[in-house]
Structure formats: C-alpha cells, structure tokens
Short mmCIF file of C-alpha atoms in Angstrom, two decimals:
data_model
loop_
_atom_site.label_atom_id
_atom_site.label_comp_id
_atom_site.label_asym_id
_atom_site.label_seq_id
_atom_site.Cartn_x
_atom_site.Cartn_y
_atom_site.Cartn_z
CA MET A 1 -17.96 -6.39 -26.06
CA THR A 2 -17.54 -7.74 -29.55
CA ALA A 3 -20.04 -9.45 -31.82
CA THR A 4 -18.82 -12.79 -30.50
CA SER A 5 -18.81 -11.84 -26.81
CA PRO A 6 -21.44 -13.50 -24.61
CA PRO A 7 -24.17 -11.09 -23.51
CA LEU A 8 -23.85 -9.35 -20.17
CA GLN A 9 -26.26 -10.59 -17.54
CA VAL A 10 -28.59 -7.79 -16.44
CA ALA A 11 -31.29 -7.59 -13.76
CA ILE A 12 -34.32 -5.32 -13.60
CA VAL A 13 -35.10 -3.89 -10.16
CA GLY A 14 -38.73 -2.84 -9.90
CA VAL A 15 -41.11 -4.65 -12.24
CA GLY A 16 -43.83 -2.08 -12.86
CA LYS A 17 -45.54 -0.78 -15.97
CA ILE A 18 -42.47 0.93 -17.45
CA ALA A 19 -40.32 -2.16 -16.95
CA ARG A 20 -42.87 -4.47 -18.58
CA ASP A 21 -43.75 -2.12 -21.43
CA GLN A 22 -40.29 -0.80 -22.30
CA HIS A 23 -37.30 -2.31 -20.51
CA VAL A 24 -38.11 -5.99 -20.98
CA PRO A 25 -38.64 -5.82 -24.77
CA ALA A 26 -35.65 -3.48 -25.17
CA ILE A 27 -33.35 -5.94 -23.40
CA ALA A 28 -34.76 -8.80 -25.45
CA GLY A 29 -33.81 -6.94 -28.62
CA GLU A 30 -30.30 -5.94 -27.52
CA PRO A 31 -27.64 -8.62 -28.18
CA ALA A 32 -25.27 -7.10 -25.62
CA PHE A 33 -27.57 -8.01 -22.71
CA GLU A 34 -29.53 -10.96 -21.40
CA LEU A 35 -32.23 -10.54 -18.76
CA ALA A 36 -31.07 -12.87 -16.00
CA ALA A 37 -33.20 -11.90 -13.00
CA THR A 38 -35.59 -9.42 -11.49
CA VAL A 39 -36.15 -7.89 -8.08
CA SER A 40 -39.82 -7.51 -7.25
CA ARG A 41 -42.01 -8.03 -4.21
CA SER A 42 -44.96 -8.60 -6.53
CA GLY A 43 -43.59 -11.69 -8.27
CA GLY A 44 -41.51 -10.49 -11.21
CA LEU A 45 -41.84 -11.96 -14.70
CA ASP A 46 -42.85 -15.43 -15.85
CA GLY A 47 -39.83 -17.58 -16.56
CA VAL A 48 -37.31 -15.16 -15.03
CA GLU A 49 -35.59 -15.73 -11.70
CA ASN A 50 -36.93 -13.28 -9.12
CA HIS A 51 -35.59 -12.01 -5.79
CA ALA A 52 -37.57 -10.28 -3.08
CA ASP A 53 -34.88 -7.62 -2.50
CA LEU A 54 -31.74 -6.29 -4.13
CA MET A 55 -29.29 -7.58 -1.54
CA SER A 56 -30.55 -11.12 -2.08
CA LEU A 57 -29.88 -10.73 -5.79
CA LEU A 58 -26.40 -9.26 -5.29
CA ASP A 59 -25.44 -12.01 -2.84
CA ALA A 60 -26.78 -14.84 -4.99
CA ARG A 61 -25.78 -13.72 -8.49
CA SER A 62 -22.20 -12.51 -8.75
CA ASP A 63 -22.44 -13.16 -12.50
CA ILE A 64 -24.93 -10.35 -13.00
CA ALA A 65 -22.84 -7.45 -14.27
CA ALA A 66 -25.51 -4.75 -14.51
CA VAL A 67 -28.77 -3.69 -12.91
CA SER A 68 -31.47 -1.47 -14.34
CA LEU A 69 -33.31 0.44 -11.61
CA CYS A 70 -36.94 0.99 -12.54
CA MET A 71 -38.47 1.74 -9.15
CA PRO A 72 -39.78 5.21 -8.19
CA PRO A 73 -37.08 7.86 -7.62
CA VAL A 74 -37.19 8.14 -3.81
CA PRO A 75 -35.87 4.61 -3.02
CA ARG A 76 -33.54 4.57 -6.01
CA PHE A 77 -30.51 6.11 -4.26
CA GLU A 78 -30.19 3.32 -1.72
CA ALA A 79 -30.54 0.64 -4.40
CA ALA A 80 -28.02 2.34 -6.69
CA THR A 81 -25.55 2.77 -3.84
CA ARG A 82 -25.70 -0.92 -2.97
CA ALA A 83 -25.35 -2.05 -6.57
CA LEU A 84 -22.43 0.27 -7.31
CA ALA A 85 -20.70 -0.70 -4.06
CA ALA A 86 -21.03 -4.33 -5.16
CA GLY A 87 -19.23 -3.51 -8.43
CA ARG A 88 -22.24 -3.64 -10.74
CA HIS A 89 -22.95 -1.26 -13.61
CA VAL A 90 -26.15 0.72 -13.02
CA MET A 91 -28.81 2.19 -15.27
CA LEU A 92 -31.16 4.74 -13.68
CA GLU A 93 -34.67 5.32 -15.04
CA LYS A 94 -35.62 8.96 -15.27
CA PRO A 95 -35.57 11.02 -13.16
CA PRO A 96 -32.23 9.72 -11.88
CA GLY A 97 -33.07 10.27 -8.23
CA ALA A 98 -35.05 12.25 -5.69
CA SER A 99 -32.51 15.09 -5.56
CA VAL A 100 -29.74 16.49 -7.73
CA ALA A 101 -27.14 16.11 -4.97
CA GLU A 102 -27.67 12.38 -4.56
CA VAL A 103 -27.05 11.80 -8.25
CA GLY A 104 -23.68 13.49 -7.88
CA THR A 105 -22.89 11.16 -5.00
CA LEU A 106 -23.71 8.16 -7.17
CA GLU A 107 -21.51 9.44 -9.97
CA ARG A 108 -18.55 9.75 -7.62
CA LEU A 109 -19.17 6.27 -6.22
CA ALA A 110 -19.30 4.76 -9.72
CA ARG A 111 -15.99 6.43 -10.55
CA ALA A 112 -14.41 5.12 -7.35
CA LYS A 113 -15.63 1.57 -8.05
CA GLY A 114 -14.62 1.62 -11.70
CA VAL A 115 -18.11 0.83 -13.01
CA SER A 116 -20.50 2.60 -15.38
CA LEU A 117 -23.45 4.73 -14.27
CA PHE A 118 -26.05 5.78 -16.84
CA ALA A 119 -28.64 8.40 -15.88
CA THR A 120 -31.09 7.91 -18.71
CA TRP A 121 -33.33 10.34 -20.58
CA HIS A 122 -35.34 8.14 -22.92
CA SER A 123 -36.97 10.98 -24.86
CA ARG A 124 -33.56 12.05 -26.18
CA TYR A 125 -33.56 8.80 -28.17
CA ALA A 126 -36.79 9.61 -30.02
CA ALA A 127 -36.16 9.49 -33.76
CA GLY A 128 -36.39 13.23 -34.42
CA VAL A 129 -34.16 14.47 -31.62
CA ALA A 130 -30.68 13.82 -33.03
CA PRO A 131 -31.58 15.31 -36.45
CA ALA A 132 -33.10 18.33 -34.68
CA ARG A 133 -29.90 18.83 -32.67
CA ALA A 134 -27.78 18.70 -35.84
CA TRP A 135 -30.08 21.11 -37.70
CA LEU A 136 -30.06 23.66 -34.85
CA SER A 137 -26.33 23.45 -34.15
CA ASP A 138 -25.33 26.40 -36.37
CA ARG A 139 -28.53 28.44 -36.32
CA SER A 140 -29.54 31.50 -34.37
CA ILE A 141 -32.52 30.50 -32.22
CA ARG A 142 -35.02 33.18 -31.29
CA SER A 143 -37.60 31.30 -29.28
CA VAL A 144 -38.84 27.89 -28.19
CA ARG A 145 -42.39 26.94 -27.25
CA ILE A 146 -43.15 23.66 -25.44
CA ALA A 147 -46.63 22.19 -24.93
CA TRP A 148 -46.54 18.93 -22.94
CA LYS A 149 -50.11 18.04 -22.02
CA GLU A 150 -51.46 14.60 -21.20
CA ASP A 151 -54.11 12.83 -19.14
CA VAL A 152 -52.57 11.52 -15.94
CA ARG A 153 -55.48 9.12 -15.42
CA HIS A 154 -54.65 7.39 -18.68
CA TRP A 155 -50.85 7.28 -18.49
CA HIS A 156 -50.27 6.87 -14.74
CA PRO A 157 -53.29 5.05 -13.29
CA GLY A 158 -53.06 4.27 -9.60
CA GLN A 159 -49.48 5.52 -9.23
CA ALA A 160 -49.81 7.23 -5.87
CA TRP A 161 -46.07 7.85 -5.51
CA ILE A 162 -46.09 10.55 -8.20
CA TRP A 163 -48.27 12.72 -5.94
CA GLU A 164 -46.02 12.31 -2.92
CA PRO A 165 -42.92 14.38 -2.10
CA GLY A 166 -40.17 13.34 -4.49
CA GLY A 167 -42.67 12.04 -7.04
CA LEU A 168 -42.42 15.21 -9.20
CA GLY A 169 -46.08 15.32 -10.25
CA VAL A 170 -46.45 16.80 -13.75
CA PHE A 171 -42.67 17.04 -13.99
CA ASP A 172 -42.55 13.25 -14.31
CA PRO A 173 -43.57 13.65 -17.98
CA GLY A 174 -42.44 17.29 -18.17
CA ILE A 175 -38.84 16.35 -17.53
CA ASN A 176 -38.98 14.41 -20.80
CA ALA A 177 -39.57 17.71 -22.61
CA LEU A 178 -36.72 19.31 -20.67
CA SER A 179 -34.43 16.43 -21.59
CA ILE A 180 -35.17 17.05 -25.28
CA LEU A 181 -34.76 20.81 -24.85
CA THR A 182 -31.35 20.46 -23.22
CA GLY A 183 -30.44 17.83 -25.81
CA ILE A 184 -31.16 19.93 -28.92
CA LEU A 185 -30.12 23.46 -27.92
CA PRO A 186 -26.52 24.39 -28.78
CA GLY A 187 -26.17 26.31 -25.51
CA PRO A 188 -27.63 26.37 -21.99
CA VAL A 189 -30.73 28.14 -20.72
CA HIS A 190 -31.78 28.99 -17.19
CA LEU A 191 -35.17 29.34 -15.53
CA THR A 192 -36.46 32.85 -14.86
CA LYS A 193 -40.05 32.23 -13.75
CA ALA A 194 -42.36 29.35 -12.83
CA VAL A 195 -45.99 29.00 -11.81
CA LEU A 196 -46.83 25.61 -10.27
CA SER A 197 -50.43 24.45 -9.79
CA PHE A 198 -50.91 22.08 -6.86
CA PRO A 199 -54.19 20.23 -6.31
CA GLU A 200 -55.31 21.06 -2.79
CA ASN A 201 -55.13 17.37 -1.82
CA ARG A 202 -51.72 16.60 -3.37
CA ASP A 203 -48.06 17.36 -2.60
CA THR A 204 -46.81 17.68 -6.18
CA PRO A 205 -48.03 19.91 -9.03
CA ILE A 206 -50.54 18.91 -11.68
CA ALA A 207 -49.53 21.75 -14.03
CA ALA A 208 -46.61 24.13 -14.53
CA ASP A 209 -45.83 27.18 -16.66
CA LEU A 210 -42.10 27.85 -17.07
CA SER A 211 -40.03 30.63 -18.62
CA PHE A 212 -36.35 30.33 -19.53
CA THR A 213 -33.75 32.51 -21.17
CA SER A 214 -30.20 32.20 -22.43
CA ALA A 215 -27.16 34.46 -22.33
CA SER A 216 -28.06 35.64 -25.85
CA GLY A 217 -31.63 36.50 -24.85
CA MET A 218 -33.38 33.53 -26.41
CA VAL A 219 -36.78 32.89 -24.80
CA VAL A 220 -38.22 29.48 -23.94
CA GLU A 221 -41.81 29.06 -22.73
CA ALA A 222 -43.06 25.69 -21.51
CA GLU A 223 -46.54 24.59 -20.50
CA PHE A 224 -46.98 21.26 -18.72
CA ASP A 225 -50.45 19.99 -17.81
CA TRP A 226 -51.71 16.64 -16.55
CA ARG A 227 -55.39 17.50 -16.95
CA GLN A 228 -55.54 17.19 -20.73
CA GLU A 229 -58.54 15.38 -22.16
CA GLY A 230 -58.93 14.40 -25.78
CA PRO A 231 -55.84 14.69 -28.01
CA GLN A 232 -52.57 14.56 -26.10
CA SER A 233 -49.78 17.02 -26.84
CA TRP A 234 -46.01 16.52 -26.72
CA THR A 235 -44.71 19.32 -28.95
CA ILE A 236 -41.60 21.52 -29.11
CA ASP A 237 -41.62 24.41 -31.62
CA VAL A 238 -38.39 26.29 -32.35
CA GLU A 239 -38.18 29.58 -34.25
CA THR A 240 -34.80 30.51 -35.72
CA ALA A 241 -33.72 33.64 -37.57
CA ASP A 242 -34.72 32.22 -40.94
CA SER A 243 -36.84 29.09 -40.42
CA ALA A 244 -38.77 26.92 -38.00
CA LEU A 245 -38.49 23.44 -36.53
CA SER A 246 -41.12 21.39 -34.78
CA LEU A 247 -40.83 18.13 -32.85
CA ARG A 248 -44.14 16.36 -32.32
CA GLU A 249 -45.34 13.22 -30.59
CA GLY A 250 -42.57 13.48 -28.02
CA GLY A 251 -39.83 13.84 -30.62
CA ALA A 252 -40.90 10.97 -32.84
CA ARG A 253 -41.79 13.30 -35.75
CA LEU A 254 -39.70 16.18 -37.08
CA PHE A 255 -40.98 19.08 -39.20
CA LEU A 256 -38.87 21.78 -40.88
CA ASP A 257 -40.82 24.82 -42.05
CA GLY A 258 -43.99 22.73 -41.84
CA GLU A 259 -42.70 19.85 -43.96
CA GLU A 260 -42.31 16.49 -42.26
CA GLN A 261 -38.86 14.93 -42.49
CA LYS A 262 -38.07 11.24 -42.69
CA VAL A 263 -36.39 10.20 -39.44
CA GLU A 264 -35.38 6.77 -38.23
CA GLY A 265 -33.98 5.25 -35.09
CA PRO A 266 -33.93 2.12 -32.97
CA GLY A 267 -36.60 3.41 -30.58
CA GLU A 268 -36.21 5.17 -27.25
CA TYR A 269 -35.53 2.27 -24.90
CA PRO A 270 -33.58 0.16 -27.40
CA GLY A 271 -31.44 3.26 -27.85
CA LEU A 272 -30.89 3.46 -24.11
CA TYR A 273 -29.69 -0.12 -23.81
CA ARG A 274 -27.44 0.27 -26.84
CA ARG A 275 -25.89 3.33 -25.17
CA PHE A 276 -25.57 1.46 -21.84
CA ALA A 277 -23.64 -1.30 -23.60
CA GLU A 278 -21.35 1.28 -25.22
CA LEU A 279 -20.63 2.93 -21.87
CA ILE A 280 -19.77 -0.39 -20.22
CA GLU A 281 -17.51 -1.34 -23.11
CA ALA A 282 -15.71 2.02 -22.90
CA GLY A 283 -15.52 2.07 -19.09
CA GLN A 284 -17.44 5.36 -18.98
CA SER A 285 -20.49 6.91 -17.30
CA ASP A 286 -23.14 9.25 -18.67
CA VAL A 287 -24.69 11.40 -15.95
CA ASP A 288 -26.27 14.59 -17.31
CA THR A 289 -28.40 16.26 -14.64
CA SER A 290 -29.33 19.38 -16.63
CA PRO A 291 -33.04 18.45 -17.06
CA PHE A 292 -33.21 17.65 -13.35
CA VAL A 293 -31.62 20.99 -12.43
CA HIS A 294 -34.38 22.82 -14.31
CA VAL A 295 -37.01 20.93 -12.31
CA ALA A 296 -35.25 21.71 -9.04
CA ASP A 297 -35.09 25.38 -10.05
CA ALA A 298 -38.82 25.35 -10.81
CA PHE A 299 -39.57 24.18 -7.28
CA MET A 300 -37.16 26.81 -5.91
CA LEU A 301 -38.44 29.78 -7.94
CA GLY A 302 -41.99 28.67 -8.56
CA GLU A 303 -45.07 30.57 -7.47
CA ARG A 304 -47.36 28.04 -5.81
CA ARG A 305 -51.05 28.12 -6.74
CA ILE A 306 -53.67 25.86 -5.20
CA VAL A 307 -56.20 24.38 -7.63
CA ALA A 308 -59.11 21.95 -7.42
CA PRO A 309 -58.41 18.59 -5.76
CA PHE A 310 -57.40 15.67 -7.94
CA HIS A 311 -59.18 12.32 -7.66
CA GLU A 312 -58.58 9.20 -9.73
#
C-alpha cells in the first residue's frame, strides 16, 4: 500500500466495549484502512453496514480484505478459520484464542491461504515499551517485579464470559503485563511457580502470584489482582546490575533510575492497525504466543486456592 493506494476495507466482528472504545477510533485514524462493515447481533454501529453473522458478511462483501475479531476468545477460532479460509486477512484481539494449539492451527491456515494473521498484544505498543526494550537490550538484568492490580467491577462490568472456562479471569488483564515482559526482555523466561485464587462461585481466577526464572538465574515475580480498590496499578520494575527501570500506567510512562523519560508513540491501538497494514503490505504474519504460553503454564503448574465468592 502506498500513500496513493485506496484504503483496505476492514470489518469488525464483535461490537463490544473494546471495539467501540479502541478499534473504531483507531481505524478512523489509520489511512490504510476504512471501516466498511460490522458483524454484531446487537445492532453494530450507527452509519455502518451490519451483518448478523460472519458468513453473511463474507458472502455479501468480497471487497472486504480484512476482518478484526473482537469477540471473546472461545468463539474466535471458528470465526478466524472461516475468514482465513475465505482469503481475508485477520487481526485477533488478545488473547489470540482459547488455547495455544488453536492459534498454531490458524497460523498454518493463514500461511496456506497466503494471507496475513496478526495476533495482537496492544500493551506492547504503549509509548514506553519500545524504549524500555532498547535500554535493556545490552544490560544484565537481575530481577523484575510486576504489580498488575485493578478493579474488575470498573473495567469489566457485566462481562460474564471472563469468569467462564476459556475467559482467563485475572489473566485477561494480566496477559498484558506478560506481553510487555516478553517484549522487553532480551531473553526468555519460564514459569517456576504459580498460586491461583479462584472465587468459590467462579471458574477462572481473580488473583495470581507467579514466579519465573531465566537460564541465567534472573528472577521475575508477578502479582495480578482483580480486587483492587482505590488507585489502580499497572507497574513493571526492572533491576539491572547498575541501574533501574520502571514502566508505569501499563507502559505509558518510563522511568530510569527514578527520573521520568519523555516517550512518544501513536497509541496502543493505532499502533496495532499500523502494524497490521505493514504485515498485509509485506505478505507476512505476526503470531507470537509467548505471553499465552505463560498463562497456559500458570494453569498447568498453579496451586489452586479457593477464596470468597465474587459478586458484581
């Protein structure tokens, strides 16, 4: 796509809060795309063509080159499979699916069909993340401490699916921290211990304490909690051999040895759509499952603790 190319027609599938708050304005600000249609049983968006299901859209609009899947993770595999099979480029909201294996299946299908698949991690596009990655690239890291605490009632009101199997619970926001972690560290880490707190009336955890290590012995400790009241916390603190780095407000602010740095960027979701356009232009896919693997490992290794029931 060049500056004079017409924008690609894109459709949003699943018009919920994240689509309205983030995807719609991001598409509006990205010259490479034009929002041509939606798929929503609840009516879609004013002034935008809407279809009741994905197959109706695919049958009716062969001109739509790309679809952005914003529904919950459990039904996403079927929708992505149909869109890829129809030769459409696909963007996946995070997490990219309900299981790690199904994401691999989608990647292979995209390759076979010659289309782009983008498994997105929006927090990696926060303004401080790329500078943090560059700063840490040649440093010896001793430890990392993550505190990701928010009020689920405020940020996810009435979203019952997050408490059901496949909904991830506190890992829905926690995976954002893991996407930043895996995006800024110069090498991999693996989970060694997890304690998961499940409300007695829910099927997914409301809190999690995680421990990781690396081949060099670096230690990472992460605390995720959905019961936070008052100030919310989305912080990653990194100690190196000679200095310290801190990402705050979900990666939007960067501090080096306590001094805030000036960081700039297009914004998380505008960054995603810019990257999606680049992938389509290059005929490539971007499917990094490393944050998702850490979540899967937490459920595999995690000690399960039952805590007080959760009610909206």
